[in-house]
Amino acid sequence: MPEAWTLVSGEAEGEVLTLDEPLSFWGGLDPATGRIVDVHHPQRGEQVTDKVLVMPSGRGSSSSSSVLAEAIRAGTAPAAIVLREPDPILALGAIVARELYGRAMPVAVADALPGSGARVSVSASAAGARIERLSP
């Protein structure tokens, strides 16, 4: 995959889950289960836990940062998030979880986004981010 840039540093590996539309974590993700619960989202019912969540952007409420931080604390969050457009709200949730709970989840921005089902690694640092396909 092409180089990407880092919003939140960290290392992760997992199966890609590509969302067709942006997701608001506030009301859209159940942090207790890691499932998408937004009744209007095309991927409602999908499990995000330990996936590399790929989506065009975040959506909605500033409270999404607290939902993401809680999912990271509970162990139900994605392994990483890769966005086409930067989202400071999601980045804040990952930063808060790292500071409060000592759990890192990388958040990166890339133009070329991997499709669902591929297994990738995400390496994000101050020098930039790299998304590498590990298997089809």
Backbone as JSON Lines, residues from 0, in Angstrom:
{"i":0,"aa":"M","n":[0.85,-1.19,0.0],"ca":[0.0,0.0,0.0],"c":[0.89,1.24,0.0]}
{"i":1,"aa":"P","n":[0.38,2.33,-0.51],"ca":[1.15,3.56,-0.5],"c":[1.33,4.1,0.91]}
{"i":2,"aa":"E","n":[2.27,5.0,1.02],"ca":[2.5,5.66,2.31],"c":[1.25,6.41,2.74]}
{"i":3,"aa":"A","n":[1.12,6.57,4.01],"ca":[-0.02,7.29,4.59],"c":[0.54,8.23,5.65]}
{"i":4,"aa":"W","n":[-0.31,9.0,6.28],"ca":[0.18,9.84,7.36],"c":[-0.54,9.52,8.65]}
{"i":5,"aa":"T","n":[0.13,9.85,9.73],"ca":[-0.26,9.44,11.07],"c":[-1.09,10.5,11.78]}
{"i":6,"aa":"L","n":[-2.22,10.08,12.34],"ca":[-2.94,10.91,13.3],"c":[-2.6,10.49,14.72]}
{"i":7,"aa":"V","n":[-2.51,9.16,14.94],"ca":[-2.14,8.61,16.25],"c":[-1.18,7.46,16.0]}
{"i":8,"aa":"S","n":[-0.03,7.48,16.66],"ca":[0.98,6.45,16.44],"c":[0.58,5.12,17.06]}
{"i":9,"aa":"G","n":[1.17,4.07,16.51],"ca":[0.95,2.73,17.03],"c":[1.19,1.69,15.95]}
{"i":10,"aa":"E","n":[1.15,0.44,16.36],"ca":[1.34,-0.69,15.46],"c":[0.14,-1.61,15.6]}
{"i":11,"aa":"A","n":[-0.34,-2.14,14.49],"ca":[-1.47,-3.07,14.54],"c":[-1.46,-3.96,13.31]}
{"i":12,"aa":"E","n":[-2.18,-5.05,13.42],"ca":[-2.34,-5.99,12.32],"c":[-3.74,-6.56,12.43]}
{"i":13,"aa":"G","n":[-4.38,-6.77,11.29],"ca":[-5.7,-7.38,11.33],"c":[-6.35,-7.45,9.97]}
{"i":14,"aa":"E","n":[-7.53,-8.08,9.96],"ca":[-8.33,-8.17,8.75],"c":[-9.03,-6.83,8.53]}
{"i":15,"aa":"V","n":[-9.08,-6.41,7.28],"ca":[-9.7,-5.13,6.94],"c":[-11.23,-5.28,6.92]}
{"i":16,"aa":"L","n":[-11.9,-4.32,7.52],"ca":[-13.34,-4.15,7.38],"c":[-13.55,-2.76,6.81]}
{"i":17,"aa":"T","n":[-13.97,-2.7,5.54],"ca":[-14.17,-1.42,4.87],"c":[-15.64,-1.03,4.97]}
{"i":18,"aa":"L","n":[-15.88,0.15,5.52],"ca":[-17.25,0.66,5.64],"c":[-17.61,1.47,4.4]}
{"i":19,"aa":"D","n":[-18.84,1.29,3.93],"ca":[-19.32,2.01,2.76],"c":[-19.58,3.48,3.06]}
{"i":20,"aa":"E","n":[-19.88,3.78,4.31],"ca":[-20.21,5.15,4.72],"c":[-19.47,5.49,6.01]}
{"i":21,"aa":"P","n":[-19.31,6.78,6.3],"ca":[-18.74,7.17,7.6],"c":[-19.6,6.63,8.75]}
{"i":22,"aa":"L","n":[-18.98,6.47,9.9],"ca":[-19.67,5.96,11.08],"c":[-19.49,6.93,12.24]}
{"i":23,"aa":"S","n":[-20.58,7.28,12.89],"ca":[-20.5,8.01,14.16],"c":[-20.41,6.96,15.26]}
{"i":24,"aa":"F","n":[-19.36,6.98,16.03],"ca":[-19.23,6.01,17.11],"c":[-20.28,6.27,18.19]}
{"i":25,"aa":"W","n":[-20.69,7.54,18.36],"ca":[-21.74,7.89,19.32],"c":[-23.08,7.45,18.75]}
{"i":26,"aa":"G","n":[-23.64,6.39,19.3],"ca":[-24.9,5.86,18.81],"c":[-24.76,4.91,17.65]}
{"i":27,"aa":"G","n":[-23.55,4.79,17.12],"ca":[-23.33,3.92,15.97],"c":[-22.54,2.67,16.29]}
{"i":28,"aa":"L","n":[-21.82,2.67,17.42],"ca":[-21.01,1.53,17.83],"c":[-21.33,1.21,19.29]}
{"i":29,"aa":"D","n":[-21.57,-0.05,19.57],"ca":[-21.76,-0.48,20.96],"c":[-20.39,-0.8,21.53]}
{"i":30,"aa":"P","n":[-19.87,0.02,22.47],"ca":[-18.52,-0.23,22.98],"c":[-18.43,-1.48,23.84]}
{"i":31,"aa":"A","n":[-19.55,-2.0,24.3],"ca":[-19.53,-3.23,25.1],"c":[-19.34,-4.47,24.23]}
{"i":32,"aa":"T","n":[-19.8,-4.4,22.97],"ca":[-19.72,-5.57,22.09],"c":[-18.82,-5.38,20.88]}
{"i":33,"aa":"G","n":[-18.55,-4.13,20.5],"ca":[-17.77,-3.87,19.3],"c":[-18.57,-4.02,18.02]}
{"i":34,"aa":"R","n":[-19.89,-4.0,18.11],"ca":[-20.75,-4.14,16.93],"c":[-21.29,-2.77,16.49]}
{"i":35,"aa":"I","n":[-21.44,-2.63,15.17],"ca":[-22.08,-1.45,14.62],"c":[-23.58,-1.59,14.86]}
{"i":36,"aa":"V","n":[-24.15,-0.59,15.54],"ca":[-25.57,-0.67,15.93],"c":[-26.42,0.43,15.28]}
{"i":37,"aa":"D","n":[-25.82,1.3,14.51],"ca":[-26.58,2.35,13.81],"c":[-27.54,1.69,12.82]}
{"i":38,"aa":"V","n":[-28.84,1.85,13.05],"ca":[-29.84,1.16,12.22],"c":[-29.83,1.64,10.77]}
{"i":39,"aa":"H","n":[-29.25,2.79,10.5],"ca":[-29.2,3.32,9.14],"c":[-27.88,3.04,8.43]}
{"i":40,"aa":"H","n":[-26.93,2.42,9.12],"ca":[-25.62,2.17,8.5],"c":[-25.66,0.87,7.71]}
{"i":41,"aa":"P","n":[-25.1,0.86,6.48],"ca":[-25.13,-0.35,5.66],"c":[-24.44,-1.56,6.28]}
{"i":42,"aa":"Q","n":[-23.47,-1.34,7.16],"ca":[-22.78,-2.45,7.8],"c":[-23.28,-2.72,9.22]}
{"i":43,"aa":"R","n":[-24.51,-2.34,9.51],"ca":[-25.09,-2.61,10.83],"c":[-24.95,-4.1,11.14]}
{"i":44,"aa":"G","n":[-24.52,-4.38,12.38],"ca":[-24.33,-5.76,12.83],"c":[-22.92,-6.27,12.66]}
{"i":45,"aa":"E","n":[-22.09,-5.58,11.88],"ca":[-20.7,-6.01,11.69],"c":[-19.91,-5.8,12.98]}
{"i":46,"aa":"Q","n":[-18.99,-6.7,13.21],"ca":[-18.09,-6.65,14.37],"c":[-16.81,-5.93,13.97]}
{"i":47,"aa":"V","n":[-16.43,-4.88,14.72],"ca":[-15.21,-4.13,14.42],"c":[-14.02,-4.57,15.27]}
{"i":48,"aa":"T","n":[-14.27,-5.35,16.3],"ca":[-13.21,-5.75,17.24],"c":[-12.04,-6.4,16.5]}
{"i":49,"aa":"D","n":[-10.85,-5.88,16.76],"ca":[-9.59,-6.4,16.21],"c":[-9.47,-6.28,14.7]}
{"i":50,"aa":"K","n":[-10.37,-5.55,14.04],"ca":[-10.29,-5.33,12.59],"c":[-9.51,-4.04,12.34]}
{"i":51,"aa":"V","n":[-8.96,-3.94,11.14],"ca":[-8.44,-2.66,10.68],"c":[-9.63,-1.99,10.0]}
{"i":52,"aa":"L","n":[-10.22,-1.03,10.68],"ca":[-11.44,-0.38,10.23],"c":[-11.09,0.7,9.23]}
{"i":53,"aa":"V","n":[-11.57,0.55,8.0],"ca":[-11.28,1.49,6.92],"c":[-12.59,2.19,6.56]}
{"i":54,"aa":"M","n":[-12.56,3.51,6.56],"ca":[-13.77,4.26,6.2],"c":[-13.4,5.62,5.63]}
{"i":55,"aa":"P","n":[-14.34,6.23,4.91],"ca":[-14.02,7.52,4.29],"c":[-13.67,8.59,5.31]}
{"i":56,"aa":"S","n":[-14.4,8.63,6.42],"ca":[-14.18,9.63,7.47],"c":[-15.01,9.24,8.67]}
{"i":57,"aa":"G","n":[-14.79,9.94,9.77],"ca":[-15.7,9.8,10.9],"c":[-16.94,10.62,10.61]}
{"i":58,"aa":"R","n":[-17.94,10.49,11.48],"ca":[-19.16,11.27,11.28],"c":[-19.74,11.64,12.64]}
{"i":59,"aa":"G","n":[-20.07,12.89,12.75],"ca":[-20.94,13.26,13.84],"c":[-20.3,13.68,15.13]}
{"i":60,"aa":"S","n":[-20.94,13.28,16.16],"ca":[-20.79,13.82,17.5],"c":[-19.36,13.8,18.03]}
{"i":61,"aa":"S","n":[-19.05,14.85,18.78],"ca":[-17.76,14.89,19.47],"c":[-17.69,13.82,20.55]}
{"i":62,"aa":"S","n":[-18.82,13.28,20.95],"ca":[-18.84,12.19,21.93],"c":[-18.3,10.88,21.37]}
{"i":63,"aa":"S","n":[-18.09,10.82,20.05],"ca":[-17.49,9.63,19.45],"c":[-16.13,9.32,20.06]}
{"i":64,"aa":"S","n":[-15.4,10.37,20.47],"ca":[-14.09,10.14,21.08],"c":[-14.22,9.33,22.37]}
{"i":65,"aa":"S","n":[-15.22,9.62,23.18],"ca":[-15.38,8.88,24.44],"c":[-15.85,7.45,24.19]}
{"i":66,"aa":"V","n":[-16.68,7.23,23.17],"ca":[-17.12,5.87,22.83],"c":[-15.92,5.06,22.34]}
{"i":67,"aa":"L","n":[-15.08,5.65,21.48],"ca":[-13.89,4.94,21.01],"c":[-12.95,4.63,22.16]}
{"i":68,"aa":"A","n":[-12.71,5.59,23.04],"ca":[-11.83,5.35,24.19],"c":[-12.37,4.21,25.06]}
{"i":69,"aa":"E","n":[-13.67,4.17,25.27],"ca":[-14.28,3.09,26.07],"c":[-14.14,1.74,25.36]}
{"i":70,"aa":"A","n":[-14.32,1.71,24.05],"ca":[-14.15,0.46,23.31],"c":[-12.7,-0.02,23.4]}
{"i":71,"aa":"I","n":[-11.75,0.89,23.33],"ca":[-10.34,0.52,23.47],"c":[-10.1,-0.05,24.87]}
{"i":72,"aa":"R","n":[-10.63,0.6,25.89],"ca":[-10.49,0.11,27.26],"c":[-11.1,-1.28,27.42]}
{"i":73,"aa":"A","n":[-12.26,-1.48,26.83],"ca":[-12.99,-2.74,26.97],"c":[-12.45,-3.86,26.09]}
{"i":74,"aa":"G","n":[-11.53,-3.54,25.17],"ca":[-10.98,-4.56,24.28],"c":[-11.9,-4.91,23.12]}
{"i":75,"aa":"T","n":[-12.84,-4.02,22.79],"ca":[-13.78,-4.27,21.69],"c":[-13.55,-3.35,20.5]}
{"i":76,"aa":"A","n":[-12.51,-2.53,20.55],"ca":[-12.23,-1.55,19.5],"c":[-11.56,-2.21,18.29]}
{"i":77,"aa":"P","n":[-11.55,-1.48,17.18],"ca":[-10.74,-1.94,16.05],"c":[-9.26,-2.0,16.44]}
{"i":78,"aa":"A","n":[-8.49,-2.79,15.71],"ca":[-7.04,-2.82,15.92],"c":[-6.42,-1.51,15.47]}
{"i":79,"aa":"A","n":[-6.99,-0.92,14.41],"ca":[-6.52,0.35,13.85],"c":[-7.68,0.96,13.07]}
{"i":80,"aa":"I","n":[-7.58,2.25,12.82],"ca":[-8.53,2.94,11.95],"c":[-7.73,3.62,10.85]}
{"i":81,"aa":"V","n":[-8.17,3.43,9.59],"ca":[-7.57,4.09,8.44],"c":[-8.68,4.87,7.75]}
{"i":82,"aa":"L","n":[-8.44,6.16,7.58],"ca":[-9.44,7.08,7.02],"c":[-8.94,7.69,5.72]}
{"i":83,"aa":"R","n":[-9.88,8.11,4.88],"ca":[-9.51,8.89,3.7],"c":[-9.36,10.37,4.08]}
{"i":84,"aa":"E","n":[-10.19,10.85,4.99],"ca":[-10.15,12.23,5.48],"c":[-9.8,12.22,6.97]}
{"i":85,"aa":"P","n":[-8.94,13.11,7.43],"ca":[-8.58,13.14,8.85],"c":[-9.79,13.44,9.73]}
{"i":86,"aa":"D","n":[-9.8,12.85,10.91],"ca":[-10.88,13.08,11.87],"c":[-10.28,13.3,13.25]}
{"i":87,"aa":"P","n":[-10.25,14.55,13.72],"ca":[-9.64,14.82,15.02],"c":[-10.41,14.21,16.18]}
{"i":88,"aa":"I","n":[-11.71,13.98,16.02],"ca":[-12.51,13.39,17.1],"c":[-12.08,11.95,17.35]}
{"i":89,"aa":"L","n":[-11.93,11.16,16.29],"ca":[-11.48,9.77,16.46],"c":[-10.04,9.74,16.96]}
{"i":90,"aa":"A","n":[-9.21,10.63,16.45],"ca":[-7.83,10.7,16.93],"c":[-7.8,10.99,18.43]}
{"i":91,"aa":"L","n":[-8.63,11.9,18.89],"ca":[-8.68,12.24,20.31],"c":[-9.06,11.02,21.15]}
{"i":92,"aa":"G","n":[-10.03,10.24,20.7],"ca":[-10.42,9.04,21.44],"c":[-9.26,8.07,21.6]}
{"i":93,"aa":"A","n":[-8.49,7.88,20.53],"ca":[-7.34,6.97,20.59],"c":[-6.24,7.53,21.5]}
{"i":94,"aa":"I","n":[-6.03,8.83,21.45],"ca":[-5.02,9.46,22.31],"c":[-5.42,9.35,23.78]}
{"i":95,"aa":"V","n":[-6.67,9.62,24.09],"ca":[-7.15,9.53,25.48],"c":[-6.98,8.11,26.0]}
{"i":96,"aa":"A","n":[-7.34,7.11,25.2],"ca":[-7.2,5.71,25.63],"c":[-5.74,5.36,25.88]}
{"i":97,"aa":"R","n":[-4.84,5.87,25.04],"ca":[-3.41,5.6,25.25],"c":[-2.93,6.21,26.56]}
{"i":98,"aa":"E","n":[-3.35,7.44,26.83],"ca":[-2.91,8.13,28.04],"c":[-3.55,7.56,29.3]}
{"i":99,"aa":"L","n":[-4.84,7.25,29.26],"ca":[-5.54,6.77,30.45],"c":[-5.35,5.28,30.71]}
{"i":100,"aa":"Y","n":[-5.34,4.49,29.64],"ca":[-5.35,3.03,29.8],"c":[-4.08,2.34,29.31]}
{"i":101,"aa":"G","n":[-3.16,3.11,28.71],"ca":[-1.92,2.53,28.22],"c":[-2.12,1.6,27.04]}
{"i":102,"aa":"R","n":[-3.18,1.81,26.27],"ca":[-3.48,0.96,25.11],"c":[-3.44,1.81,23.85]}
{"i":103,"aa":"A","n":[-2.56,1.43,22.93],"ca":[-2.38,2.21,21.71],"c":[-3.19,1.61,20.56]}
{"i":104,"aa":"M","n":[-3.86,2.46,19.81],"ca":[-4.55,2.08,18.59],"c":[-4.2,3.1,17.52]}
{"i":105,"aa":"P","n":[-3.48,2.68,16.47],"ca":[-3.09,3.65,15.45],"c":[-4.29,4.17,14.65]}
{"i":106,"aa":"V","n":[-4.2,5.44,14.28],"ca":[-5.17,6.06,13.38],"c":[-4.35,6.72,12.28]}
{"i":107,"aa":"A","n":[-4.64,6.35,11.03],"ca":[-3.88,6.85,9.89],"c":[-4.82,7.36,8.81]}
{"i":108,"aa":"V","n":[-4.27,8.17,7.91],"ca":[-5.01,8.7,6.77],"c":[-4.27,8.27,5.51]}
{"i":109,"aa":"A","n":[-5.03,7.76,4.53],"ca":[-4.43,7.3,3.27],"c":[-5.39,7.57,2.13]}
{"i":110,"aa":"D","n":[-4.84,7.84,0.94],"ca":[-5.68,8.03,-0.25],"c":[-6.18,6.7,-0.79]}
{"i":111,"aa":"A","n":[-5.29,5.73,-0.85],"ca":[-5.66,4.4,-1.34],"c":[-5.96,3.52,-0.14]}
{"i":112,"aa":"L","n":[-7.2,3.08,-0.05],"ca":[-7.62,2.31,1.11],"c":[-7.8,0.84,0.74]}
{"i":113,"aa":"P","n":[-7.31,-0.07,1.59],"ca":[-7.46,-1.49,1.3],"c":[-8.91,-1.94,1.42]}
{"i":114,"aa":"G","n":[-9.27,-3.0,0.68],"ca":[-10.63,-3.52,0.7],"c":[-10.83,-4.57,1.78]}
{"i":115,"aa":"S","n":[-12.1,-4.81,2.11],"ca":[-12.45,-5.79,3.14],"c":[-11.86,-7.16,2.84]}
{"i":116,"aa":"G","n":[-11.51,-7.86,3.91],"ca":[-11.02,-9.22,3.8],"c":[-9.51,-9.35,3.76]}
{"i":117,"aa":"A","n":[-8.81,-8.34,3.24],"ca":[-7.35,-8.39,3.21],"c":[-6.82,-8.33,4.64]}
{"i":118,"aa":"R","n":[-5.68,-8.94,4.86],"ca":[-5.0,-8.81,6.15],"c":[-3.86,-7.83,5.95]}
{"i":119,"aa":"V","n":[-3.8,-6.81,6.82],"ca":[-2.79,-5.76,6.68],"c":[-2.12,-5.47,8.01]}
{"i":120,"aa":"S","n":[-0.96,-4.84,7.92],"ca":[-0.34,-4.27,9.11],"c":[-0.36,-2.76,8.95]}
{"i":121,"aa":"V","n":[-0.52,-2.07,10.07],"ca":[-0.5,-0.61,10.09],"c":[0.61,-0.21,11.04]}
{"i":122,"aa":"S","n":[1.55,0.57,10.53],"ca":[2.65,1.08,11.33],"c":[2.62,2.61,11.22]}
{"i":123,"aa":"A","n":[2.28,3.26,12.32],"ca":[2.11,4.71,12.31],"c":[3.04,5.35,13.34]}
{"i":124,"aa":"S","n":[3.82,6.32,12.88],"ca":[4.75,7.03,13.76],"c":[4.83,8.48,13.33]}
{"i":125,"aa":"A","n":[5.62,9.26,14.05],"ca":[5.79,10.67,13.7],"c":[6.39,10.84,12.31]}
{"i":126,"aa":"A","n":[7.11,9.83,11.82],"ca":[7.72,9.89,10.5],"c":[6.73,9.6,9.38]}
{"i":127,"aa":"G","n":[5.54,9.14,9.72],"ca":[4.54,8.79,8.72],"c":[3.92,7.45,9.04]}
{"i":128,"aa":"A","n":[3.05,7.01,8.17],"ca":[2.37,5.73,8.38],"c":[2.55,4.85,7.16]}
{"i":129,"aa":"R","n":[2.55,3.55,7.41],"ca":[2.65,2.58,6.32],"c":[1.6,1.51,6.55]}
{"i":130,"aa":"I","n":[0.87,1.2,5.48],"ca":[-0.13,0.14,5.51],"c":[0.34,-0.92,4.53]}
{"i":131,"aa":"E","n":[0.61,-2.1,5.05],"ca":[1.19,-3.17,4.22],"c":[0.24,-4.35,4.16]}
{"i":132,"aa":"R","n":[-0.07,-4.79,2.95],"ca":[-0.92,-5.96,2.76],"c":[-0.11,-7.21,3.09]}
{"i":133,"aa":"L","n":[-0.65,-8.04,3.97],"ca":[0.02,-9.28,4.38],"c":[-0.54,-10.48,3.64]}
{"i":134,"aa":"S","n":[-1.84,-10.43,3.3],"ca":[-2.46,-11.51,2.53],"c":[-3.68,-10.95,1.81]}
{"i":135,"aa":"P","n":[-4.1,-11.65,0.76],"ca":[-5.23,-11.16,-0.04],"c":[-6.46,-11.14,0.8]}
